[in-house]
Tab-separated table of C-alpha atoms in Angstrom:
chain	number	residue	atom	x	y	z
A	18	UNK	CA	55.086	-82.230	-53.636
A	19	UNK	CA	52.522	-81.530	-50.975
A	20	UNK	CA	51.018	-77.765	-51.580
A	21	UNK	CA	47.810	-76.794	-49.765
A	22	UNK	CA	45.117	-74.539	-51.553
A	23	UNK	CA	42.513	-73.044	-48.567
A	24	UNK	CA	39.106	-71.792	-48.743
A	25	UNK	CA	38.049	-70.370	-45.945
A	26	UNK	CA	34.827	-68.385	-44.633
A	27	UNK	CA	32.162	-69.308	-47.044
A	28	UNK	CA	29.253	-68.380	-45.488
A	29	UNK	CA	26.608	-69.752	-46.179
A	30	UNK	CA	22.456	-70.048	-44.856
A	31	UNK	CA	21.335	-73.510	-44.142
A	32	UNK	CA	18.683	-74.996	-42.503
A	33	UNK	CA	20.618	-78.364	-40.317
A	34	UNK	CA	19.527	-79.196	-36.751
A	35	UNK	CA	17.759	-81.721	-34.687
A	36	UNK	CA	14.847	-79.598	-33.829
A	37	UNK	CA	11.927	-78.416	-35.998
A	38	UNK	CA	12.540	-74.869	-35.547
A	39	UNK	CA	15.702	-74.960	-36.919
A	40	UNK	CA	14.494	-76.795	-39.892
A	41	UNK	CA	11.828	-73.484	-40.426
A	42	UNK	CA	13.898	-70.747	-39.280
A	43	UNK	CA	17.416	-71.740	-40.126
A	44	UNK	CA	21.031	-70.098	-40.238
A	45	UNK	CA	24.625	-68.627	-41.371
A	46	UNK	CA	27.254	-71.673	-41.195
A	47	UNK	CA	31.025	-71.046	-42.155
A	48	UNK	CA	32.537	-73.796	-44.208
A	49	UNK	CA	35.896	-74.102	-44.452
A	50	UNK	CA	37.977	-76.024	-46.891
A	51	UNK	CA	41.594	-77.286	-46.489
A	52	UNK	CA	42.820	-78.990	-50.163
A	53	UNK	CA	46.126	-80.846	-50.368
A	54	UNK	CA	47.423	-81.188	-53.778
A	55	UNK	CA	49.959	-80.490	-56.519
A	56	UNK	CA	50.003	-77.392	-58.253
A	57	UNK	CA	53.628	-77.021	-59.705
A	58	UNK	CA	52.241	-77.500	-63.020
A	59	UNK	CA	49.384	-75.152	-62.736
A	60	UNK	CA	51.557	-72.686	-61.746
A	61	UNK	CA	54.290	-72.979	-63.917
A	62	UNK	CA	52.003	-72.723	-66.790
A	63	UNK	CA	49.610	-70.057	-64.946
A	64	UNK	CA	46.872	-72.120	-66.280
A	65	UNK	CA	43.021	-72.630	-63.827
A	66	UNK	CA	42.644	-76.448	-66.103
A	67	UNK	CA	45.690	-77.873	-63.923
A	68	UNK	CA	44.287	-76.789	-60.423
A	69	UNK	CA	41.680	-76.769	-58.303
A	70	UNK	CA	38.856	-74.126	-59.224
A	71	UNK	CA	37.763	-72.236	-56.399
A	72	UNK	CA	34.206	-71.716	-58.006
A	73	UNK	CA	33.590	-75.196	-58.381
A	74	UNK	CA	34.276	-75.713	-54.827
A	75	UNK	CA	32.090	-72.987	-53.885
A	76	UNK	CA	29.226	-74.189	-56.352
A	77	UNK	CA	30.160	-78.121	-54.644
A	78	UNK	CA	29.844	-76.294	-51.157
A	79	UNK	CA	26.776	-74.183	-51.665
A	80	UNK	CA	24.633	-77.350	-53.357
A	81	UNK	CA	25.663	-79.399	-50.390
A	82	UNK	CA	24.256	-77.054	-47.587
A	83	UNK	CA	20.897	-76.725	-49.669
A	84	UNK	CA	20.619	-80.501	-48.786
A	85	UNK	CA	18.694	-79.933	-45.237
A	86	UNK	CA	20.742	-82.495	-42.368
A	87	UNK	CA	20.236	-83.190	-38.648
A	88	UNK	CA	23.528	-83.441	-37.981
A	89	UNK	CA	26.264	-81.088	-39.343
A	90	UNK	CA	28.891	-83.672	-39.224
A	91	UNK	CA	27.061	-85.196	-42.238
A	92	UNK	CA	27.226	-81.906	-43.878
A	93	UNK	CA	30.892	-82.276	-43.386
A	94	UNK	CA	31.259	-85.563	-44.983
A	95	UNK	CA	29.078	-85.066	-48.232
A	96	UNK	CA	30.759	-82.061	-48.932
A	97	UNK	CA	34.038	-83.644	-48.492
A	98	UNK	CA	32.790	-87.237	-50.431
A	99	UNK	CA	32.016	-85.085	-53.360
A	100	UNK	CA	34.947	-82.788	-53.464
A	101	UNK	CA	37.397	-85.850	-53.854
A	102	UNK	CA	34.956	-87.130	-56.214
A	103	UNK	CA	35.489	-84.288	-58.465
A	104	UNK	CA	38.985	-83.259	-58.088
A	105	UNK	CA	41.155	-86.429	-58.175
A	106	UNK	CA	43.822	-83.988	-57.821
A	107	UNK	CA	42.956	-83.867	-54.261
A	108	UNK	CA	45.477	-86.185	-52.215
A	109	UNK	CA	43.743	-84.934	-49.084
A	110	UNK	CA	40.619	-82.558	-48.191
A	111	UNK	CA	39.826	-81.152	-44.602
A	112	UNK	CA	36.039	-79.864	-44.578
A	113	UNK	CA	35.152	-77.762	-41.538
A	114	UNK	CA	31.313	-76.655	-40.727
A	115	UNK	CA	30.944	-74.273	-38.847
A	116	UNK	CA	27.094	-73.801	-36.786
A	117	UNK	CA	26.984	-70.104	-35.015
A	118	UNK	CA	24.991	-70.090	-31.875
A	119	UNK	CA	23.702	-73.668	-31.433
A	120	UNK	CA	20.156	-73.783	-29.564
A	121	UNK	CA	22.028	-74.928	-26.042
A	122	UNK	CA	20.541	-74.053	-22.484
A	123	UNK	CA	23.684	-72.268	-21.658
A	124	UNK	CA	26.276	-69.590	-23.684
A	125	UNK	CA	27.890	-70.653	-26.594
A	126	UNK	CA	29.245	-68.883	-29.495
A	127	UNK	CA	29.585	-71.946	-32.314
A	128	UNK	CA	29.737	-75.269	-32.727
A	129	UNK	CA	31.994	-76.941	-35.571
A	130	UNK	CA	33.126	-80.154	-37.223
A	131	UNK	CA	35.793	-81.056	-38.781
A	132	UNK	CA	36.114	-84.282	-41.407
């Protein structure tokens, strides 16, 4: 059975970009994640071993921005490459990034991605 555990709104500083500034100066990104799994028998048995822990995903998230990218689409991917490579519980995972005011000549709230 298809059940869907989301974590959404980790925010987190980075420092991702094509220019130099934004390798010195950085930013907040919002990362959200979108799991597909099973859980019946993790909840039946209301025990954290049969799930997905939210912490690790969190710790998998947070060690994944550290790692300093042009391009926040590859952000995207390595956080999504290693959350199926630790949870093979995971049938599916949707990774968003989120990039709040992009340096554009023109007004823009955010950029995001989505893997």
């Amino acid at each position: 059975m298809a059940q869907h555990i989301n974590i959404e709104g980790i925010l987190l500083y980075g420092f991702h970009g094509c220019l130099d500034e934004e390798s010195k100066i950085g930013q907040e990104y919002r990362i959200d994640i979108f799991i597909e799994t099973d859980f019946t028998a993790a909840a039946e048995q209301d025990n954290l071993a049969l799930t997905i822990d939210y912490c690790a995903v969190y710790d998998i998230v947070k060690a994944e921005m550290a790692i300093r990218s042009k391009l926040i689409e590859q952000v995207a991917w390595r956080i999504k490459k290693q959350l199926k490579s630790k949870f093979v519980a995971i049938h599916e995972a949707r990774v968003k990034v989120t990039k709040f005011n992009p340096p554009i000549n023109g007004n823009l709230n955010q950029v995001s991605v989505e893997t």
